[in-house]
CSV table of C-alpha atoms in Angstrom, one decimal:
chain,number,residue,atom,x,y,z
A,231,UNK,CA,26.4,-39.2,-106.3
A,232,UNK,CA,26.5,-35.6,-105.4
A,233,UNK,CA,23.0,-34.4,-103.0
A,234,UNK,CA,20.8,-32.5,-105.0
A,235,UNK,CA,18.9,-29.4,-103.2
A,236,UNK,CA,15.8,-31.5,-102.5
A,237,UNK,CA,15.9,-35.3,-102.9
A,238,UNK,CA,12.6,-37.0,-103.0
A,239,UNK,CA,11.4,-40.1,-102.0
A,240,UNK,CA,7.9,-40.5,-103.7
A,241,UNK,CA,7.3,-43.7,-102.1
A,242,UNK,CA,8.4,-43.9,-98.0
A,243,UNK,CA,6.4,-45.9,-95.5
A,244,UNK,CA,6.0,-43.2,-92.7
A,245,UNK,CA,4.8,-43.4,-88.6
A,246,UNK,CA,4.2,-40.6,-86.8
A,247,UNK,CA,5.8,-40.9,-83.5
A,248,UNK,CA,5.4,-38.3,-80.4
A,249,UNK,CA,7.5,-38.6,-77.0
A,250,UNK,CA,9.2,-41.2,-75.6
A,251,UNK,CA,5.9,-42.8,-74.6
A,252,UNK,CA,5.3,-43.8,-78.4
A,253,UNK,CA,9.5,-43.7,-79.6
A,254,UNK,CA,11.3,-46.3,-77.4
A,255,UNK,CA,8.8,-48.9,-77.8
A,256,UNK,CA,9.1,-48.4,-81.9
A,257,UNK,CA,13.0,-48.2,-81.8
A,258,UNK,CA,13.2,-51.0,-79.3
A,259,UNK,CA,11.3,-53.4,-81.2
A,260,UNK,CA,13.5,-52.2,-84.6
A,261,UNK,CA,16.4,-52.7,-82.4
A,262,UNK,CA,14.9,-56.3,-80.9
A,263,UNK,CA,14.4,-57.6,-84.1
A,264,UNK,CA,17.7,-56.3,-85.8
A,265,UNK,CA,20.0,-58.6,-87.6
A,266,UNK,CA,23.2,-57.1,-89.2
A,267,UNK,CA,23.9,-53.8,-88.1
A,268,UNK,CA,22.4,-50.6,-86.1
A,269,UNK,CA,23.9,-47.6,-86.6
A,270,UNK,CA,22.6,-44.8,-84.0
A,271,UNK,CA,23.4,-40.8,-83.2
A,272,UNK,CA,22.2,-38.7,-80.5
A,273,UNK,CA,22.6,-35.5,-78.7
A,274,UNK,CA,22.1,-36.8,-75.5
A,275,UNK,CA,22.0,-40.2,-74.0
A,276,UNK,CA,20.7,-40.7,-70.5
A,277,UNK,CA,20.1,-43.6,-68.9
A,278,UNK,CA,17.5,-42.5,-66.6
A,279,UNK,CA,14.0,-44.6,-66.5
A,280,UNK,CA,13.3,-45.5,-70.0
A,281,UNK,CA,16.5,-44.7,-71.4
A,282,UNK,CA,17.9,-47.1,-69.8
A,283,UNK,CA,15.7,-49.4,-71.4
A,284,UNK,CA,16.6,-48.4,-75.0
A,285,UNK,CA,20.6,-49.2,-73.8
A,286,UNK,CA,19.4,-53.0,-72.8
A,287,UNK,CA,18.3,-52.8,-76.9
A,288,UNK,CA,21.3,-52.1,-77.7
A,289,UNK,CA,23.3,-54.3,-75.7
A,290,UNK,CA,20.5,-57.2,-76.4
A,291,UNK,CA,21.5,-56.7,-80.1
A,292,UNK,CA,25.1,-56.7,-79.9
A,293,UNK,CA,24.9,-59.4,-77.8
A,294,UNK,CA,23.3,-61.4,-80.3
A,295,UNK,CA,26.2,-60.7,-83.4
A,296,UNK,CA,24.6,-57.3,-84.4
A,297,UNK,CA,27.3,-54.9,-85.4
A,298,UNK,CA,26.0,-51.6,-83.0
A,299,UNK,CA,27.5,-48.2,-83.2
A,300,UNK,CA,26.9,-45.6,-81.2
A,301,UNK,CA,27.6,-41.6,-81.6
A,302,UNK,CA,26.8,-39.2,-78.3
A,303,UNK,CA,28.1,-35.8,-78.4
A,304,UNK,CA,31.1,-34.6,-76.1
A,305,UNK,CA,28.3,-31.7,-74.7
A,306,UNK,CA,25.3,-33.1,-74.6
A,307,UNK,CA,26.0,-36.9,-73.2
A,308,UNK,CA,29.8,-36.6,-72.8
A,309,UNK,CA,31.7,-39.6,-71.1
A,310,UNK,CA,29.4,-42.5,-70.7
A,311,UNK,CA,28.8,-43.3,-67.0
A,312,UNK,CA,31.5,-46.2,-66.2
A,313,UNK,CA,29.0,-49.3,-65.4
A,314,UNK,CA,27.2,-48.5,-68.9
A,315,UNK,CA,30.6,-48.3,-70.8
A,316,UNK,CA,31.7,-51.6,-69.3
A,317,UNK,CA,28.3,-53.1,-70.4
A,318,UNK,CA,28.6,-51.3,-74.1
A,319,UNK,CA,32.1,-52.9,-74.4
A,320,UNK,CA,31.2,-56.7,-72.7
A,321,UNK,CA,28.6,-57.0,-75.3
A,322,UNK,CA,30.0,-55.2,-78.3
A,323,UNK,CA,28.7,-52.0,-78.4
A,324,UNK,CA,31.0,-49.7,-80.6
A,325,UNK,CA,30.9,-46.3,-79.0
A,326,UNK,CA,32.6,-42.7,-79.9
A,327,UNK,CA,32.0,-39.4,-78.4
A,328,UNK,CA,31.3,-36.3,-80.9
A,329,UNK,CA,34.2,-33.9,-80.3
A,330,UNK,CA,34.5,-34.2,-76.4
A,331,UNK,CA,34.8,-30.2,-75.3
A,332,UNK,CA,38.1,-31.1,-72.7
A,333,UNK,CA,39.0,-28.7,-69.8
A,334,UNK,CA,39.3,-25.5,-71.8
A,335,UNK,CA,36.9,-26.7,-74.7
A,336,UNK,CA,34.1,-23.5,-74.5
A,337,UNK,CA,36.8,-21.0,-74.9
A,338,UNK,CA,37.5,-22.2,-78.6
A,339,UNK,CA,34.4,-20.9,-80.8
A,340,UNK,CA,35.3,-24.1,-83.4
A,341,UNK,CA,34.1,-26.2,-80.4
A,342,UNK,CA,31.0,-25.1,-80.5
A,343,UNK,CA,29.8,-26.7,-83.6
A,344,UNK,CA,28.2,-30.0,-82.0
A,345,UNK,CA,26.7,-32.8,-83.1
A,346,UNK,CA,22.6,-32.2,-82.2
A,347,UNK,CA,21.0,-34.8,-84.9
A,348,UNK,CA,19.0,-37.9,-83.4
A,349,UNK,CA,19.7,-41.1,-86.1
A,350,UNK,CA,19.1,-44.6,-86.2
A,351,UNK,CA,19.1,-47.0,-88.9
A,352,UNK,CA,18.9,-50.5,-88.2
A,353,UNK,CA,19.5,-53.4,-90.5
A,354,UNK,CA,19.5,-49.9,-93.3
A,355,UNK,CA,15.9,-50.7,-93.9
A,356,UNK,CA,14.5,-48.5,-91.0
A,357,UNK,CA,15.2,-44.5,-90.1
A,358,UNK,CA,14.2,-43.0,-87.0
A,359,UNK,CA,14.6,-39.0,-86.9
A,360,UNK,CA,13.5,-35.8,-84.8
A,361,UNK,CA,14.1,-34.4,-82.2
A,362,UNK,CA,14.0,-37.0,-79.5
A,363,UNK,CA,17.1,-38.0,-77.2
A,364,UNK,CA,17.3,-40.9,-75.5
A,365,UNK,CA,15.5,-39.5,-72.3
A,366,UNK,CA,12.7,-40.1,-69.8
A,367,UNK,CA,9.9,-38.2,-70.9
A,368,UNK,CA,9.7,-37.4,-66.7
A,369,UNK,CA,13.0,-36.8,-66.3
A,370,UNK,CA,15.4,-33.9,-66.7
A,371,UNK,CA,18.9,-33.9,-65.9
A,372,UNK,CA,19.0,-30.2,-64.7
A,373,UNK,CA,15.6,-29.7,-63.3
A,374,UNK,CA,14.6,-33.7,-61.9
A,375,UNK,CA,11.4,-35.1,-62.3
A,376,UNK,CA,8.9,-33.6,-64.3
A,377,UNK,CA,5.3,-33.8,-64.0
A,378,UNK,CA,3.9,-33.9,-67.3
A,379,UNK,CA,5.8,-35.3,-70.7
A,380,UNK,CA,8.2,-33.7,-72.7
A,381,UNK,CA,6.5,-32.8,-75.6
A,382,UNK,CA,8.5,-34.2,-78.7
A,383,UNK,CA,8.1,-35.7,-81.9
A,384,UNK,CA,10.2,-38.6,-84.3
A,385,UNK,CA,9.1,-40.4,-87.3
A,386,UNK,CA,9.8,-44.0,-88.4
A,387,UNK,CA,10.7,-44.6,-92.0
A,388,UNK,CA,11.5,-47.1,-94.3
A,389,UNK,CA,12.6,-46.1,-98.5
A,390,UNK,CA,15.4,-44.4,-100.4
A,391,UNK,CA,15.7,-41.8,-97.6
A,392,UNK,CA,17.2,-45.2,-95.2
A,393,UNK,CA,20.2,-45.2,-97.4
A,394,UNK,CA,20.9,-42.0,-97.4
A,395,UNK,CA,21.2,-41.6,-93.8
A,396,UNK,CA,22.7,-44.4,-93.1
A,397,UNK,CA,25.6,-43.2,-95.9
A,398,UNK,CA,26.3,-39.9,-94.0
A,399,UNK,CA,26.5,-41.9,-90.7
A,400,UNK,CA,29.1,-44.1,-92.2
A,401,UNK,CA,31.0,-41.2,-93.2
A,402,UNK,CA,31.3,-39.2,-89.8
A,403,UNK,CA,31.9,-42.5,-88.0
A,404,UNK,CA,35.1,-43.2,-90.0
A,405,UNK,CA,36.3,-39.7,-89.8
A,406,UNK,CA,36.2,-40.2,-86.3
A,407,UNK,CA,37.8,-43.1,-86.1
A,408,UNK,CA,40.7,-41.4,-88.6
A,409,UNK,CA,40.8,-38.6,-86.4
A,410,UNK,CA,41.1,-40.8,-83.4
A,411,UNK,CA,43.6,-43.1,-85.2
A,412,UNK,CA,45.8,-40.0,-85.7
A,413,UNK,CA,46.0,-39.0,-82.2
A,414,UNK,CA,47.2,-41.9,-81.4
A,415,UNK,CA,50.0,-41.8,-84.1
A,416,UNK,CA,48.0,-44.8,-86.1
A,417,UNK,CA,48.5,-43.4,-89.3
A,418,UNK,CA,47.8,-46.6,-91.3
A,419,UNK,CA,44.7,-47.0,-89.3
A,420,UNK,CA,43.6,-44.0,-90.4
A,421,UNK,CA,44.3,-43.7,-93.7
A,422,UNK,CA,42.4,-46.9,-93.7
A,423,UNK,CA,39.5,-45.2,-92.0
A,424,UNK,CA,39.5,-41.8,-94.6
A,425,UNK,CA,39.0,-44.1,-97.6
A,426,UNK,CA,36.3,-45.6,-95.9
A,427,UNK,CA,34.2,-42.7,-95.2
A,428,UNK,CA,35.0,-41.3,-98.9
A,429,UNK,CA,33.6,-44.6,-99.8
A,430,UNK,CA,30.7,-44.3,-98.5
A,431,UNK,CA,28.7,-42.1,-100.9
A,432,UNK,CA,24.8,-41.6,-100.9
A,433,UNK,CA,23.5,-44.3,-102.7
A,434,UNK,CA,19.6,-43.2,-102.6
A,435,UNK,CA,17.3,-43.1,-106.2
A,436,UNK,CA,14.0,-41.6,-106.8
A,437,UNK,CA,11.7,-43.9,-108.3
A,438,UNK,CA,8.5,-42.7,-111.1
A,439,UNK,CA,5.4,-42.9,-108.6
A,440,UNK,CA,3.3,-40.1,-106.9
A,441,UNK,CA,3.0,-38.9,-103.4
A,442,UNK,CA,3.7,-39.1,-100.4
A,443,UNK,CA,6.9,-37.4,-101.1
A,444,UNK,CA,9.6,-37.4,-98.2
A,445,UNK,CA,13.2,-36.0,-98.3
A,446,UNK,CA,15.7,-36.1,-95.8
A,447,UNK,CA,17.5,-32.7,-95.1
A,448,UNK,CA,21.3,-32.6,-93.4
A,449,UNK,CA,23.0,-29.9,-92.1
A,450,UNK,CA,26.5,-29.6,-91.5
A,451,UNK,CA,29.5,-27.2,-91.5
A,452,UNK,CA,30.8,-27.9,-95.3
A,453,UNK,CA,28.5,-28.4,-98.4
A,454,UNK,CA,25.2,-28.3,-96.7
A,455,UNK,CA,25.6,-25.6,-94.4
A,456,UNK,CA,21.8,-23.9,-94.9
A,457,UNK,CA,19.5,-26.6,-96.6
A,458,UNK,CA,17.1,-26.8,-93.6
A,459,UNK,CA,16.7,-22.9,-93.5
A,460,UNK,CA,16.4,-22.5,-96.8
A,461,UNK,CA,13.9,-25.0,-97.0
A,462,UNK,CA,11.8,-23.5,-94.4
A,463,UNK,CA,12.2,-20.2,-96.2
A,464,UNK,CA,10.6,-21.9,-98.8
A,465,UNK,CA,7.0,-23.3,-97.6
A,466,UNK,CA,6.9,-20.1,-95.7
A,467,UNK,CA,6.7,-18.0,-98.9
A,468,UNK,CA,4.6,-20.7,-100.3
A,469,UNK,CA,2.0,-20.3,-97.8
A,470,UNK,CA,-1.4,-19.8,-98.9
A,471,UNK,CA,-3.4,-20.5,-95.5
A,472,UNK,CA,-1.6,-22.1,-92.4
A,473,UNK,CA,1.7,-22.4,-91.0
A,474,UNK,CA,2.3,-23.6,-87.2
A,475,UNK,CA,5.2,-24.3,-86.4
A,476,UNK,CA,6.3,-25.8,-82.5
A,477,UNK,CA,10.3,-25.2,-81.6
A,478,UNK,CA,11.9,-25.8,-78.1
A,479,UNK,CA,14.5,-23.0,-78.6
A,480,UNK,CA,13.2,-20.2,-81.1
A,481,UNK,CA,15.6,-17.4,-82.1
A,482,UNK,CA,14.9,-17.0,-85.9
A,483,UNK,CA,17.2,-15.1,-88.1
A,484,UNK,CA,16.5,-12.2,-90.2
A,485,UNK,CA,15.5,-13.6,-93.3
A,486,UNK,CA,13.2,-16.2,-91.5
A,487,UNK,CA,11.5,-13.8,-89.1
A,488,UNK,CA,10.4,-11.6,-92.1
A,489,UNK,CA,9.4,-15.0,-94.0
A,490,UNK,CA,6.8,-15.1,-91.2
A,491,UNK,CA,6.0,-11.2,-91.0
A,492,UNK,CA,5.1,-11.3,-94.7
A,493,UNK,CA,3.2,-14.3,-94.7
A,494,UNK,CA,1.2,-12.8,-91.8
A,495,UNK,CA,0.8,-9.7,-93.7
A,496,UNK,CA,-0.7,-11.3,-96.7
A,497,UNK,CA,-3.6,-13.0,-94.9
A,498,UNK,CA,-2.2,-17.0,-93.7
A,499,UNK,CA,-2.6,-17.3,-90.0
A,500,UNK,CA,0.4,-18.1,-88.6
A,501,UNK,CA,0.9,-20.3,-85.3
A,502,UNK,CA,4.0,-20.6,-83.3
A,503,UNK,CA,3.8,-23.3,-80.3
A,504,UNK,CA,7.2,-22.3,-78.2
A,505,UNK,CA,8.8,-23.3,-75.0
A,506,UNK,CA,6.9,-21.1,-72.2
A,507,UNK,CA,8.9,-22.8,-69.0
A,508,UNK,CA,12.2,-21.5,-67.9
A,509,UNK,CA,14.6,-23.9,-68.9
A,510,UNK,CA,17.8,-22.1,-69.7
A,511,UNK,CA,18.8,-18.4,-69.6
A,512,UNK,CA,20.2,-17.7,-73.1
A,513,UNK,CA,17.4,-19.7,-74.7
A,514,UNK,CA,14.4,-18.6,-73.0
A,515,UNK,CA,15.4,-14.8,-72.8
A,516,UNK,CA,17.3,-14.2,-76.2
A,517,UNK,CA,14.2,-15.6,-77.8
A,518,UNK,CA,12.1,-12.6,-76.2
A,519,UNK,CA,13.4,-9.6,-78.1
A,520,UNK,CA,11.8,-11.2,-81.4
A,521,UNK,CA,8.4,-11.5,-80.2
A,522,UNK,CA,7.3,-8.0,-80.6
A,523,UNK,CA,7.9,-7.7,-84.4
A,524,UNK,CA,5.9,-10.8,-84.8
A,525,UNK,CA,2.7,-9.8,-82.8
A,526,UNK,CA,2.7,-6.9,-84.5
A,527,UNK,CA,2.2,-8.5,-87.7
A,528,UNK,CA,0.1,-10.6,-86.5
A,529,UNK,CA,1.3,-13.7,-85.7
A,530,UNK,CA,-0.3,-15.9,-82.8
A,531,UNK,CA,2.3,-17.2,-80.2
A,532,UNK,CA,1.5,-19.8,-77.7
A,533,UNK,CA,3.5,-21.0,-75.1
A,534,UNK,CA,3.5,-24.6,-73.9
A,535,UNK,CA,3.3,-24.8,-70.4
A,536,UNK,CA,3.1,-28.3,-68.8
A,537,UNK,CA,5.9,-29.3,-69.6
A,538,UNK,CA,9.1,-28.7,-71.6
A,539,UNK,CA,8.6,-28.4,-75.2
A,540,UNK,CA,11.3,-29.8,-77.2
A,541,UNK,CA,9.9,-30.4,-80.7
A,542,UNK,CA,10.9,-29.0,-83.6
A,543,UNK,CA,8.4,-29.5,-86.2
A,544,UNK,CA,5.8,-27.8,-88.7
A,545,UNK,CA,3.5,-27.7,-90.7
A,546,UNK,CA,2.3,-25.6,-93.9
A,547,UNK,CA,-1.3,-25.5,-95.4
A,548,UNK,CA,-1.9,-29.2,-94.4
A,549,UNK,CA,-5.3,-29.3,-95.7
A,550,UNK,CA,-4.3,-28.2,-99.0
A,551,UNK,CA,-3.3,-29.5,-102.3
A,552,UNK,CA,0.5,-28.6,-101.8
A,553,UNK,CA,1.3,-29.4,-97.8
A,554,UNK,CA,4.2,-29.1,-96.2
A,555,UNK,CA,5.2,-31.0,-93.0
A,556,UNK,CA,8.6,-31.7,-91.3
A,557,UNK,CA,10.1,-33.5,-88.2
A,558,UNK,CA,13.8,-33.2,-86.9
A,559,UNK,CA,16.2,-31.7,-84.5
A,560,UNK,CA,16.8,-28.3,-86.0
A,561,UNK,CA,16.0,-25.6,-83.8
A,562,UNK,CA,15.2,-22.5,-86.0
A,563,UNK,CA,17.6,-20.3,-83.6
A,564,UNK,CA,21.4,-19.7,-84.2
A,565,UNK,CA,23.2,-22.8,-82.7
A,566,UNK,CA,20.7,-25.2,-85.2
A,567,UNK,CA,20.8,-23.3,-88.2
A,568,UNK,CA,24.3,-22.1,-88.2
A,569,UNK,CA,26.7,-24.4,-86.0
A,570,UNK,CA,25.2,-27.7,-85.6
A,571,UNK,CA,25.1,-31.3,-87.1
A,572,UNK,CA,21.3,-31.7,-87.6
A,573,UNK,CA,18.7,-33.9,-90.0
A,574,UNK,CA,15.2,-32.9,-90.9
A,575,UNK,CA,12.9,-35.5,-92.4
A,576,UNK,CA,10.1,-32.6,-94.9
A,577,UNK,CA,7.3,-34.5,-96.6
A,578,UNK,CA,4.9,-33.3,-98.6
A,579,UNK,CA,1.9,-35.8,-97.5
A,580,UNK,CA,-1.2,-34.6,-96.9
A,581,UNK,CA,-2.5,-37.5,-94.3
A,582,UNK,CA,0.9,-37.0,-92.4
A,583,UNK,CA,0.6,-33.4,-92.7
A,584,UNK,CA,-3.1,-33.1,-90.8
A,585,UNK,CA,-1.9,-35.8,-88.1
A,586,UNK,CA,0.9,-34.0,-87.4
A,587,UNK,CA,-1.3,-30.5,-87.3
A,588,UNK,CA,-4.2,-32.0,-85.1
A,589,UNK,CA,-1.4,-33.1,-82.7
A,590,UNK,CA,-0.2,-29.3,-82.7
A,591,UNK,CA,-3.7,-27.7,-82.8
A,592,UNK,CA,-4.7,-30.1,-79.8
A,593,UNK,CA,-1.2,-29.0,-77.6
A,594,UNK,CA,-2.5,-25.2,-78.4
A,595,UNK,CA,-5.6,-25.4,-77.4
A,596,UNK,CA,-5.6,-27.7,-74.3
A,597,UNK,CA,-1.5,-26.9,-73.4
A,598,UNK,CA,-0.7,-23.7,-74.7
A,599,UNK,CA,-0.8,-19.8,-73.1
A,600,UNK,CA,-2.0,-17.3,-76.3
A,601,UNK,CA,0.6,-14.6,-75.5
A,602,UNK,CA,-1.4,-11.3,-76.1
A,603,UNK,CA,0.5,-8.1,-77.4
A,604,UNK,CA,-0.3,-6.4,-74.4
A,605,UNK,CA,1.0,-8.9,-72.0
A,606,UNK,CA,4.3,-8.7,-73.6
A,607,UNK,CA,4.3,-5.1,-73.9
A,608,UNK,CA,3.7,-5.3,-70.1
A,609,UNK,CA,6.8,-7.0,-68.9
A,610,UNK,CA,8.6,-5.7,-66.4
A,611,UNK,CA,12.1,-3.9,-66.7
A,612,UNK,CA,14.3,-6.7,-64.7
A,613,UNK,CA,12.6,-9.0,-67.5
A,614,UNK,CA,13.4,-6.6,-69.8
A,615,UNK,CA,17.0,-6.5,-68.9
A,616,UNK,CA,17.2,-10.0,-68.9
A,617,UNK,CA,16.1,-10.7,-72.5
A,618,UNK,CA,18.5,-7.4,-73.9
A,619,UNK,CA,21.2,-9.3,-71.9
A,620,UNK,CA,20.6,-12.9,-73.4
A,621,UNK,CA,20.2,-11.2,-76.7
A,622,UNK,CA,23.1,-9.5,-76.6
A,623,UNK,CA,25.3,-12.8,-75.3
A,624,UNK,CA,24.1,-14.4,-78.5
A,625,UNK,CA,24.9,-11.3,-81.0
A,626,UNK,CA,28.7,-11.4,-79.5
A,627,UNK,CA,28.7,-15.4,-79.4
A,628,UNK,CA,27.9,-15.2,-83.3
A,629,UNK,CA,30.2,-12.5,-84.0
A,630,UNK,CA,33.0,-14.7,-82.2
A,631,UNK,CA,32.0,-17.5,-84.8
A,632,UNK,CA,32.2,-14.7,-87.4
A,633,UNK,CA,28.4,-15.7,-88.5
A,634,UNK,CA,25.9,-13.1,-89.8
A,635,UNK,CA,22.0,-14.2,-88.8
């Protein structure tokens, strides 16, 4: 059955879930109490402190007869450290790596499409999505221990939308086996593999009842190549009163950054929660350039300071009769929206809606730095430099891609 623009689920069971501290013991317990299959996708998988914990899940369950497969991508995890692979194979633990980048992989633009989506269904009666790896919340591979929590969100679900994601995990995992079937001349094998994925076509229905209302968005580099955007561009011009929205790596596009310019202009207070510690150069400086336009419309940006901020959620007139919410991996900057594998979970639920915006509201108030017009018209030059170089480095990194944002 072909995806429609939106498909709703009018009747999801949905938990709120912020940070590791509230994730892993969720999708451990799913994962404890599994008892045919888990299938589970993420960016980055480190077994640091508490990831390691979610890995004993996993092994724990394979152990046991569960069928576990696992999807990390090539950048963000890459090659499994070897005592962890060893364990994953012992027990049963089916692994592949999303398009490993090799020794020359970053000179080939094509390569840069990764796989950035955080997945897991388990027994296909239970979705976890957002934007959480499997990471300590005190722990970051580049900079070391951190003294505050990542700030982060997930959300547990059961319903229709289950089916679908656990459909378009199906697909990628045979058409990764197929593709590494071919390289190693197993054409059978392969073939074998192709008809698989094709098999595996969304199964989800919409049933008669009323809100909540949930629908899972996919991106991807083929049929669904702008659904997320396009659905933010949508509550934003909807807007009547609100919008906050809190994104790690902020580099908005045209069309969305005069979404928020208009919505200012017409009278709805809009909030934007962004990452205010360095964390790396092309995503902290590139974002720079665009703040100007939006102060001067108006909009309010804070920047989250005690930690790293690496949520990518928002929410749209929550106390309304219409809200908007949503929780995922995308990244509204040009890597998200225009070359990565990512899923959005957008409901329209207006208890889900003012949780999720008293969460934000509390992280602005009590974590956040209001940036004032004059402080960024105050930077100084070497800054300056710095952000019209980052910029820059992403205009000529999309024009390699051949991408217009």
């Amino acid at each position: 059955m072909q995806v429609s623009e939106v498909d709703w689920d009018h009747d999801p069971q949905i938990v709120l879930l912020q940070g590791a501290g509230e994730f892993f013991p969720a999708l451990i317990a799913a994962l404890d109490a599994a008892h045919t299959d888990v299938q589970f996708e993420t960016y980055l998988f480190d077994f640091t402190g508490t990831g390691a914990t979610v890995a004993e899940a996993l092994v724990r369950a394979a152990q046991r007869g569960v069928h576990v497969r696992v999807v990390v991508d090539g950048v963000g995890t890459g090659r499994l450290p070897t005592p962890w692979r060893l364990r994953f194979r012992a027990a049963g633990v089916r692994c592949l790596v999303y398009a490993p980048l090799g020794l020359w992989g970053w000179l080939l633009p094509s390569r840069w499409r990764r796989l950035h989506r955080k997945l897991c269904v388990v027994d296909g009666r239970t979705l976890f999505c957002g934007g959480i790896n499997v990471l300590d919340d005190f722990h970051d591979p580049n900079h070391g221990a951190l003294k505050a929590p990542r700030f982060d969100f997930a959300v547990q679900i059961t319903g229709h939308l289950v089916v679908q994601a656990s459909d378009t995990m199906e697909r990628l995992w045979q058409r990764m086996v197929a593709v590494r079937n071919i390289r190693h001349y197993q054409l059978p094998a392969a073939v074998r593999a192709l008809r698989a994925a094709q098999a595996a076509r969304h199964r989800a229905t919409t049933s008669s009842g009323q809100r909540p209302r949930a629908s899972l968005l996919l991106r991807d580099n083929v049929r669904h190549r702008a659904r997320i955007e396009k659905a933010y561009l949508r509550a934003i011009g909807a807007a009547r009163e609100e919008i906050i929205i809190a994104n790690a790596y902020f580099l908005p596009g045209r069309k969305l950054r005069r979404a928020l310019v208009l919505a200012a202009r017409r009278g709805v207070r809009v909030q934007l929660l962004l990452q205010g510690r360095y964390e790396y150069f092309l995503q902290y400086h590139a974002a720079r350039p665009v703040y100007g336009t939006l102060l001067a419309a108006g909009v309010e940006i804070h920047e989250y300071e005690p930690s790293f901020l690496h949520a990518k959620v928002a929410v749209i007139d929550a106390a309304s009769a219409h809200p908007w919410a949503t929780v995922g991996s995308s990244n509204l900057d040009p890597l998200s929206l225009l070359l990565a594998r990512e899923a959005n979970v957008v409901l329209e639920d207006s208890d889900f809606a003012l949780a999720l915006r008293q969460r934000l509201v509390d992280a602005m108030q009590h974590a956040g730095q209001l940036l004032h017009p004059e402080t960024y018209a105050q930077r100084p030059w070497r800054v300056r430099w710095l952000d019209r170089i980052a910029f820059a480095l992403v205009r000529v990194a999309l024009w390699l891609n051949g991408k217009n944002y």
